[in-house]
Short mmCIF file of C-alpha atoms in Angstrom, two decimals:
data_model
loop_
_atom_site.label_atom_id
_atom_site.label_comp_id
_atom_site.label_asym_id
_atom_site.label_seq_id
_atom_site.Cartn_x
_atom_site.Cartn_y
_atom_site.Cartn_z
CA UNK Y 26 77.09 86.96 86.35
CA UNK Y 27 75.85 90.56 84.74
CA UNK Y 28 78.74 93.19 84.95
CA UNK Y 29 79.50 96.51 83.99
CA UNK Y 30 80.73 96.11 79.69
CA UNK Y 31 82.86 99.04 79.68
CA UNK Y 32 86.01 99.72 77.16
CA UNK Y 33 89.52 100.47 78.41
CA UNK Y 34 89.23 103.92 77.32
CA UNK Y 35 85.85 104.34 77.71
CA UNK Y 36 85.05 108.41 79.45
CA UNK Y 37 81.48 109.24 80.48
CA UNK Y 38 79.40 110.47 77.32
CA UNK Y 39 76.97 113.24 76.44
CA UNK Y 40 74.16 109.74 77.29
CA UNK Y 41 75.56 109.17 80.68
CA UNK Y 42 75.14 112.73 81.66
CA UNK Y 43 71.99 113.52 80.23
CA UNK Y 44 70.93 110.48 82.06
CA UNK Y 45 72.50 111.35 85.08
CA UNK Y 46 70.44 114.85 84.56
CA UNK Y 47 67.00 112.97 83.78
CA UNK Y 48 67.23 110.74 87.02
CA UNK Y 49 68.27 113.25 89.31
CA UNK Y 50 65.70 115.91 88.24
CA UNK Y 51 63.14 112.83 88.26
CA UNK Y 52 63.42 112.21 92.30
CA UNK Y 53 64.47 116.04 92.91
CA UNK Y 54 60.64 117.36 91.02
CA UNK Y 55 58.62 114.36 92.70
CA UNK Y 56 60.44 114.84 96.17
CA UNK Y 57 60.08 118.05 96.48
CA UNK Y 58 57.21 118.40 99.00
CA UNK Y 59 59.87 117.51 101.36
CA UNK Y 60 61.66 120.86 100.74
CA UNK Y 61 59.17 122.19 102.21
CA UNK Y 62 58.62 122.94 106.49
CA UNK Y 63 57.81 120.01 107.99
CA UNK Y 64 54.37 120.97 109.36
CA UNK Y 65 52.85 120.77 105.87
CA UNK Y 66 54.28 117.81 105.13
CA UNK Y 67 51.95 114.78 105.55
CA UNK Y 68 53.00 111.77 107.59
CA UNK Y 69 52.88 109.07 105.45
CA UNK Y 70 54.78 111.42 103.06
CA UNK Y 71 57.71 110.49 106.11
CA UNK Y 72 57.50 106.63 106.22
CA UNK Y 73 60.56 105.32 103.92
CA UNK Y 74 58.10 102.18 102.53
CA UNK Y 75 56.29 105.41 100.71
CA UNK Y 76 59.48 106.60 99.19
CA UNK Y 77 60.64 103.87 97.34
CA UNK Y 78 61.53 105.60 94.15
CA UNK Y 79 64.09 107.95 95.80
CA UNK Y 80 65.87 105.05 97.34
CA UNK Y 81 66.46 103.68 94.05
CA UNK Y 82 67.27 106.31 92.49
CA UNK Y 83 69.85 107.54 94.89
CA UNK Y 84 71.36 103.55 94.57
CA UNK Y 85 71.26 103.52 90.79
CA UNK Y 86 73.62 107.02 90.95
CA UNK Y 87 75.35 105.95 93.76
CA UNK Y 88 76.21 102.60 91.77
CA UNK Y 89 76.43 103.44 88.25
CA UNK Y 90 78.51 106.68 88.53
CA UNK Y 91 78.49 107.12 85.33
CA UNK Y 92 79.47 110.18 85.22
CA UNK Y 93 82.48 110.25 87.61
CA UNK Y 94 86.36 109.11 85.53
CA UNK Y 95 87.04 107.32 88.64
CA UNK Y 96 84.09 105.33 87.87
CA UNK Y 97 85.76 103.86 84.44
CA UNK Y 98 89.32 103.63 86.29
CA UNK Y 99 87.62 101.04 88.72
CA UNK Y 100 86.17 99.52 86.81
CA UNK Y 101 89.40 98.84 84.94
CA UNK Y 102 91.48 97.95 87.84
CA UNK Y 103 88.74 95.30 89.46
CA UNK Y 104 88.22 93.67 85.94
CA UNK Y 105 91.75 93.46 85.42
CA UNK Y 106 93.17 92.74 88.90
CA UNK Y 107 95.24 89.64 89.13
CA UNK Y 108 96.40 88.76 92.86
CA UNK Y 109 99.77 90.45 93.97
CA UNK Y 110 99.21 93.13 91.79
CA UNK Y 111 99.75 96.66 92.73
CA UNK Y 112 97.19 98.78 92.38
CA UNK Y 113 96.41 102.01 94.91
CA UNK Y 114 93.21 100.55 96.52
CA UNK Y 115 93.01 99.47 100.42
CA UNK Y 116 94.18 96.21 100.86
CA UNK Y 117 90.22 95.37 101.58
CA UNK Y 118 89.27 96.52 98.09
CA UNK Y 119 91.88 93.97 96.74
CA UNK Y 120 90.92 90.97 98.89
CA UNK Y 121 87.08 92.38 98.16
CA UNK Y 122 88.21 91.93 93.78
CA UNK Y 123 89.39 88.40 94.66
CA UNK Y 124 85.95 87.58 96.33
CA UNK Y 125 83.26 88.96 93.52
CA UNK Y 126 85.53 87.49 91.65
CA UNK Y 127 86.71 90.76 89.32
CA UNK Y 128 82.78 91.57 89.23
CA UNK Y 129 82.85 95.74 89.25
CA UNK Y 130 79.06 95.69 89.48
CA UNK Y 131 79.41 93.69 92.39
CA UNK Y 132 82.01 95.54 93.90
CA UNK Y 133 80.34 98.73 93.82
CA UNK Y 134 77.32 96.67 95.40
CA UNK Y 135 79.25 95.84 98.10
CA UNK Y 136 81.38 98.66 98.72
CA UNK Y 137 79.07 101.72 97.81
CA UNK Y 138 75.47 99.85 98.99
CA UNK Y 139 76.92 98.63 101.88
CA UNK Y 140 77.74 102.18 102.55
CA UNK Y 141 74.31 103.29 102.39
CA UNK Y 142 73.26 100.67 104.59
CA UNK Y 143 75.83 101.60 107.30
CA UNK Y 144 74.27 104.84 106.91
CA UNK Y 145 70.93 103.63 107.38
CA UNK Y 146 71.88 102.39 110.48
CA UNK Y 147 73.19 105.43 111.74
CA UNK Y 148 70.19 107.47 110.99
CA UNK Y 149 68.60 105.11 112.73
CA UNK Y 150 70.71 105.53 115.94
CA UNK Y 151 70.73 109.32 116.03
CA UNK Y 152 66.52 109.18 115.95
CA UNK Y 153 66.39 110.94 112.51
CA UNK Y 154 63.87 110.44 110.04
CA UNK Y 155 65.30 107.91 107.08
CA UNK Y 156 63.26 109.50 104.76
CA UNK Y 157 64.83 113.33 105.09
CA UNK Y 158 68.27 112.09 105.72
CA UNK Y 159 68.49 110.25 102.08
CA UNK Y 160 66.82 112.90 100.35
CA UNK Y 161 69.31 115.68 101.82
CA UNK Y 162 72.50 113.16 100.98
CA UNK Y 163 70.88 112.31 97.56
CA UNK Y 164 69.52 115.97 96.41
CA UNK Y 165 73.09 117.84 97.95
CA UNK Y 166 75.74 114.91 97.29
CA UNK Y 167 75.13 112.40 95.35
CA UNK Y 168 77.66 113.26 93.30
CA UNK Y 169 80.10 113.07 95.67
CA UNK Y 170 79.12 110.42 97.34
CA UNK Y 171 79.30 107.96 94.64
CA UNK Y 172 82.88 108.22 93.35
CA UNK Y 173 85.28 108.22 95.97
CA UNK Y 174 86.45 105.08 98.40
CA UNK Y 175 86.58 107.80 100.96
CA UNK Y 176 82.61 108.18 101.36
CA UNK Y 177 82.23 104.54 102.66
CA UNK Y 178 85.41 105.57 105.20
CA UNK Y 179 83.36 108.72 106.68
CA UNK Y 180 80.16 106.85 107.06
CA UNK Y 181 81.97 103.85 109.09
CA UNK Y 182 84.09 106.85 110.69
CA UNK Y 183 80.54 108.25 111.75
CA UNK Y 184 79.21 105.13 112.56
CA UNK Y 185 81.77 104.08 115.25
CA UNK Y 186 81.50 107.77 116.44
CA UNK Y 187 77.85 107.88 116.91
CA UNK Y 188 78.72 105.00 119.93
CA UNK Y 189 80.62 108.00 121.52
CA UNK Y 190 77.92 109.76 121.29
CA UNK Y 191 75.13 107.72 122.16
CA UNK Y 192 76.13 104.74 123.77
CA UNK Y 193 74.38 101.36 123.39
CA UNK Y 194 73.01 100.03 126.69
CA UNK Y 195 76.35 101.70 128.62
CA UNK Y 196 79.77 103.20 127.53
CA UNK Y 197 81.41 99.58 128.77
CA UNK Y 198 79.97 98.13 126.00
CA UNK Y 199 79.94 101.03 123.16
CA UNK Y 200 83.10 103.11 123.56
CA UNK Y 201 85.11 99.81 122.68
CA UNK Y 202 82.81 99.63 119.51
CA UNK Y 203 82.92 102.95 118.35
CA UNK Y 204 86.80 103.42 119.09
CA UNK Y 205 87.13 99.90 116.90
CA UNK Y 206 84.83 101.29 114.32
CA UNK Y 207 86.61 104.68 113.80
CA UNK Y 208 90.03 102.91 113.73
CA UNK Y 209 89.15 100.39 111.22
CA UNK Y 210 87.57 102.95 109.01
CA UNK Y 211 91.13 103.98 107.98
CA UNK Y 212 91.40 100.50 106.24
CA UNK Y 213 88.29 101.77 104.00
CA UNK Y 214 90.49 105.02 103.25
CA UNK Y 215 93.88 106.41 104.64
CA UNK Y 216 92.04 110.49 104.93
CA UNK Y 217 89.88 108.40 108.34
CA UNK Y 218 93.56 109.42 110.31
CA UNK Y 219 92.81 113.30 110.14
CA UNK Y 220 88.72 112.53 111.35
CA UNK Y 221 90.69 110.33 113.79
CA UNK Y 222 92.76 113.50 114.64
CA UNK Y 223 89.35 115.66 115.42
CA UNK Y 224 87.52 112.81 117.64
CA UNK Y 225 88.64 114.47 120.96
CA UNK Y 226 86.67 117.92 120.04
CA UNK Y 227 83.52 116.25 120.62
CA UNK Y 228 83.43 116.06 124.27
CA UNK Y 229 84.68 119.65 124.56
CA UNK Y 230 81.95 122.26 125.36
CA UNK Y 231 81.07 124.80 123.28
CA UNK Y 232 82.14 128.29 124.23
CA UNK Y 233 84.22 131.38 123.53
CA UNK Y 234 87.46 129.47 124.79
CA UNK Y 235 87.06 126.37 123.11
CA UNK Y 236 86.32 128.44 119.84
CA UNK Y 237 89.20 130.23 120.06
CA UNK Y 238 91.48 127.15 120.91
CA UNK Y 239 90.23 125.52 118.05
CA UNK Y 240 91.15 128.08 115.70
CA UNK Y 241 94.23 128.42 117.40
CA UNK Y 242 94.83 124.89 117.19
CA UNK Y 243 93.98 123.62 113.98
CA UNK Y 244 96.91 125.18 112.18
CA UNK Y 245 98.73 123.09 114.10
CA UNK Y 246 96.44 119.73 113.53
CA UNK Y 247 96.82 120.61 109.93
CA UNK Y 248 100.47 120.53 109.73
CA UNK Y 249 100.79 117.34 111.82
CA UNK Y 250 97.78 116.31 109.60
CA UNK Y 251 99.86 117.08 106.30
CA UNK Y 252 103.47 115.51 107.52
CA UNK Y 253 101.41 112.09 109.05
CA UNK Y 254 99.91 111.86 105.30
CA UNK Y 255 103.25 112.42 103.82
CA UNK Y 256 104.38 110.09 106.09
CA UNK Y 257 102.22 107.08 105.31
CA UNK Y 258 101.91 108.00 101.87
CA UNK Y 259 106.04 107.69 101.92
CA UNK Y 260 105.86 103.99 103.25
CA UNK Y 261 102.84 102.98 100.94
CA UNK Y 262 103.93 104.36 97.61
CA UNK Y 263 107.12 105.36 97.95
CA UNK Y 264 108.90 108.85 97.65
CA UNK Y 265 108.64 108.87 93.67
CA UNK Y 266 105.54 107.79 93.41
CA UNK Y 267 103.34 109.75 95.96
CA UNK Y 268 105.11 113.39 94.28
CA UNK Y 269 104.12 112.34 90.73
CA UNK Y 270 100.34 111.44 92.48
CA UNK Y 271 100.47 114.80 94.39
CA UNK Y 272 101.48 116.62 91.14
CA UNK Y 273 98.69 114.96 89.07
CA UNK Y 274 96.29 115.98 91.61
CA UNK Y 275 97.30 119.57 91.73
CA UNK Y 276 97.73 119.87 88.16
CA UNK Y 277 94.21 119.09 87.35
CA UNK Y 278 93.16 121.20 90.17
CA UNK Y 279 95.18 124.05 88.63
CA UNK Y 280 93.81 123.38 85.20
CA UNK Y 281 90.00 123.20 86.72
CA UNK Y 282 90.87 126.85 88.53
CA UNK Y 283 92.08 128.23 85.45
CA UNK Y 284 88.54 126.92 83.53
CA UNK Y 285 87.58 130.79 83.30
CA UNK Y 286 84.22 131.86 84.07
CA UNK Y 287 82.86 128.31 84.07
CA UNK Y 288 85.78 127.05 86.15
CA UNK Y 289 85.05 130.05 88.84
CA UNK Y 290 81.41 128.90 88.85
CA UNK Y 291 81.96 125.32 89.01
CA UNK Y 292 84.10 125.66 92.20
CA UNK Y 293 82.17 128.59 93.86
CA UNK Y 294 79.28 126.67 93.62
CA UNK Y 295 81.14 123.21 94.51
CA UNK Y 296 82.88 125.10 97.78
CA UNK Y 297 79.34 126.58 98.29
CA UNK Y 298 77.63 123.46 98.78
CA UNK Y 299 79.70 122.85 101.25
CA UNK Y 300 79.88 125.62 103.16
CA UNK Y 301 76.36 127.31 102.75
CA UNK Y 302 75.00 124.11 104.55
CA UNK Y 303 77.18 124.15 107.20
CA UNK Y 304 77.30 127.82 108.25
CA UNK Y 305 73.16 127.93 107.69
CA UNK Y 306 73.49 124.97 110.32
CA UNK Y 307 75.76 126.69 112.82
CA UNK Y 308 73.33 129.62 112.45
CA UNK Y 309 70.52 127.71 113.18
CA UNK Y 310 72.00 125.89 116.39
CA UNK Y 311 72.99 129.14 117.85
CA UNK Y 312 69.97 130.74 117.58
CA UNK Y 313 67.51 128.39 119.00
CA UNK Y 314 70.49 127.41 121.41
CA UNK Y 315 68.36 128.84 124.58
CA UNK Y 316 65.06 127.85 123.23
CA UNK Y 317 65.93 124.21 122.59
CA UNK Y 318 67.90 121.27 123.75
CA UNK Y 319 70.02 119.45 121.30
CA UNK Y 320 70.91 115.97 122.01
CA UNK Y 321 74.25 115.74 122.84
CA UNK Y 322 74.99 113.16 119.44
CA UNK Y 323 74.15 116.14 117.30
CA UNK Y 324 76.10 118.22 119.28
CA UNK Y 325 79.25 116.44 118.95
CA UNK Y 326 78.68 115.76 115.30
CA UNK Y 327 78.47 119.75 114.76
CA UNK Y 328 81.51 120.09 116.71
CA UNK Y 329 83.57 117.86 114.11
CA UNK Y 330 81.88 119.43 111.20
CA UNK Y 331 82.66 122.89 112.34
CA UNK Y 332 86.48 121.15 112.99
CA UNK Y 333 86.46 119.74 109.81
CA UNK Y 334 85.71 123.03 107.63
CA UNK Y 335 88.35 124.79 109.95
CA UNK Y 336 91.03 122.15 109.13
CA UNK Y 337 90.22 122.09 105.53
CA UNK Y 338 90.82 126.24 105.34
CA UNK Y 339 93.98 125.35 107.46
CA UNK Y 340 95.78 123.33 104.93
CA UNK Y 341 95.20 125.23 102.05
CA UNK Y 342 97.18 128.15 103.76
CA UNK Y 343 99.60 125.46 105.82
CA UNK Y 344 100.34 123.24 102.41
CA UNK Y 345 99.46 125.69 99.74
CA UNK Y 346 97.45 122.60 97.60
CA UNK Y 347 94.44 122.56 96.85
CA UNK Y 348 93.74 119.44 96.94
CA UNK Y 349 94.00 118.84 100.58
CA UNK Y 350 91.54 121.76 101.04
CA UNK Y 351 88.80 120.24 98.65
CA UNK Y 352 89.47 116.64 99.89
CA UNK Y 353 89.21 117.47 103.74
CA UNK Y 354 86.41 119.73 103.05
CA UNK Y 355 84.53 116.96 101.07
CA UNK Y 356 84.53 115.06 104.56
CA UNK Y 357 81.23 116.90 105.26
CA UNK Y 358 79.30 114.87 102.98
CA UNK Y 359 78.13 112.58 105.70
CA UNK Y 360 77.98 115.03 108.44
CA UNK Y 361 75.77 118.02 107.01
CA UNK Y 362 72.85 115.67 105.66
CA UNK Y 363 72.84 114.33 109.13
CA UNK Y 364 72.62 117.55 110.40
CA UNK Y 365 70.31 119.20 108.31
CA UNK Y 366 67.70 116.40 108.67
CA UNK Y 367 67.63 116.82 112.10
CA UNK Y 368 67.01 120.51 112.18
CA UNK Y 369 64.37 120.13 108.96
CA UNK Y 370 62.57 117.46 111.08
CA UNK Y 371 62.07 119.58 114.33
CA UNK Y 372 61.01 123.03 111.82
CA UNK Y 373 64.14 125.19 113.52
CA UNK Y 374 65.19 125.59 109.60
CA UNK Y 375 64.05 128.99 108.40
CA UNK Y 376 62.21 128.82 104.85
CA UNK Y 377 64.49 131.20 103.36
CA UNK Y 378 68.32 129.43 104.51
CA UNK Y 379 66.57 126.31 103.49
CA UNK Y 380 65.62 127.16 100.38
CA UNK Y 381 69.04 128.95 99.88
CA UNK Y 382 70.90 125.71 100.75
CA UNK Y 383 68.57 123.11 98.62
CA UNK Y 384 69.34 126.22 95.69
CA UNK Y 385 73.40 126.36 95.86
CA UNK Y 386 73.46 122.62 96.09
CA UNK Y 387 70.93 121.59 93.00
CA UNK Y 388 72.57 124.13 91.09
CA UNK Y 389 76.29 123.06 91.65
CA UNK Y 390 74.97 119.36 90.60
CA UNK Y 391 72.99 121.00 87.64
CA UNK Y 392 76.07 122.84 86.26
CA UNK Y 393 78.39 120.18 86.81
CA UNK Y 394 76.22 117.95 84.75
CA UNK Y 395 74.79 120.27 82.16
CA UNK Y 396 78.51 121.69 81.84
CA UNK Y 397 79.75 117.89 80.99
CA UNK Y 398 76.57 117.82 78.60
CA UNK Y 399 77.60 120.70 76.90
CA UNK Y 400 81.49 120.00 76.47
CA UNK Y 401 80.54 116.01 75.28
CA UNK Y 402 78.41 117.94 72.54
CA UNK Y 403 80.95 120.30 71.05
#
């Protein structure tokens, strides 16, 4: 069966970027009527069987991160994997390896298209247009999305939650699903445990006091948060292993930090994408709060969002890594183009934040990219 030929060594190239660039300006140029309010966007411009091309393209990426290192490190592992093995994957990665029978193309089919299919399904659920949601996830985070194990955990993590949310037929039947759902999403990726940790904040009401408890206790969350990791990282990898992982990490993220002027772009504009969303969204809730009534799943998924970029700010001062700021922070991949569709499809987006958002997330892509062009040419 057809597989990914790639060499042991084998990095991404100055080809695998500039194709990266080509394919992702390609759906960004002829998508871009849906950048714009949605009153002069035409109907049929909003049906998914008239949008073909973008769901392609956002599966070829999302596939063939070509790109990403961890991309060539899979694809090592899975090719190579012989049962009993070690290798730091979920145990349902390694039985998946046994099944495709060390097929990486498959694998990423599986793992990272069945992803976008659970997503489907939850854009579905929450009533927002397929169309919007895929461009927003594809034109702010596709290159995110497509390289870590933990994307396919926050989309099951959002799935089961969305039964919280909005029940199916009556909370007898769907609070047992979405509780199993957002536990088993931990077997897609250990990070689940802190989303876990949040759940409970989405049945609290928004208000001064609940603000302010939040704030007050997500310092807390985040130390509990960084000890449970430690914790389970202890029994799964042991003591020697998990610091020399934890130093690797934080060593390249001290390296990227001290890139100079590029490296202070690349993660301004990285954080940015991040955050610029998310506060434009929080701005945009609270100011047609009066004039309209959000549904109660949007709601909640704002609450854990908001949670989420709290936490992330928490453990960076609590732990003094990086990396568990980045990686909890990165959690918002599923929740902001969610979010942002919703608000884009009901026109409470103002021109000017949307334009700012679809700006600082294009461009952090863009550099990333162009930046990897431009060091693979030297």
């Amino acid at each position: 069966m057809f597989d990914f030929n790639i060499d042991v060594q084998q990095q991404a190239t100055a080809v695998s970027y500039f194709t990266f660039i080509c394919l992702y300006l390609f759906c960004v140029l002829k998508y871009k009527h849906l950048m714009r309010p949605i009153a002069t966007v035409y109907e049929n411009q909003l049906e998914w069987k008239n949008n073909i091309p973008l769901f392609v393209g956002l599966f070829i990426l999302v596939i063939a991160a070509i790109t990403r290192g961890d991309f060539y490190h899979y694809c090592d592992v899975v090719q190579n994997y012989t049962k009993g093995q070690y290798v730091n994957f979920e145990e349902l990665y390694e039985w998946l390896i046994i099944v495709v029978n060390n097929n990486y193309l498959l694998w990423r089919i599986v793992i990272w298209g069945g992803g976008l299919i659970v997503f489907w399904v939850v854009v579905k659920r929450l009533e927002i247009n397929v169309v919007y949601a895929f461009f927003i996830l594809f034109v702010f985070y596709v290159n995110l999305y497509n390289y870590a194990r933990a994307s396919i955990a926050f989309v099951v993590y959002v799935f089961g939650v969305s039964f919280l949310l909005k029940p199916y037929k009556n909370v007898i039947i769907s609070y047992p699903i979405g509780i199993a759902l957002i536990w088993y999403s931990h077997y897609f990726h250990s990070t689940s445990y802190l989303l876990m940790a949040l759940t409970p904040i989405i049945f609290l009401p928004i208000n001064k006091r609940t603000i302010w408890l939040l704030i007050v206790a997500m310092p807390l969350i985040a130390k509990l948060s960084f000890s449970l990791f430690l914790n389970s990282g202890d029994i799964a990898l042991g003591n020697d292993m998990l610091s020399e992982k934890l130093n690797n990490y934080n060593t390249n993220v001290d390296i990227a930090f001290r890139g100079g002027l590029s490296g202070f772009f690349y993660h301004f504009l990285q954080y940015s994408s991040m955050l610029v969303p998310l506060v434009v969204i929080l701005f945009t809730m609270l100011r047609n709060a009066e004039n309209f009534d959000y549904p109660f799943a949007i709601r909640g998924l704002m609450k854990i969002a908001l949670s989420i970029s709290i936490l992330s700010i928490c453990l960076l001062i609590v732990t003094d890594l990086p990396v568990y700021f980045y990686r909890t922070l990165n959690m918002l991949i599923v929740f902001i183009p969610l979010l942002f569709a919703y608000l884009h499809q009901n026109g409470l987006l103002k021109p000017r934040l949307e334009k700012l958002c679809f700006g600082v997330c294009i461009g952090s892509i863009m550099f990333e990219a162009t930046y990897g062009l431009y060091l693979k040419l030297l």
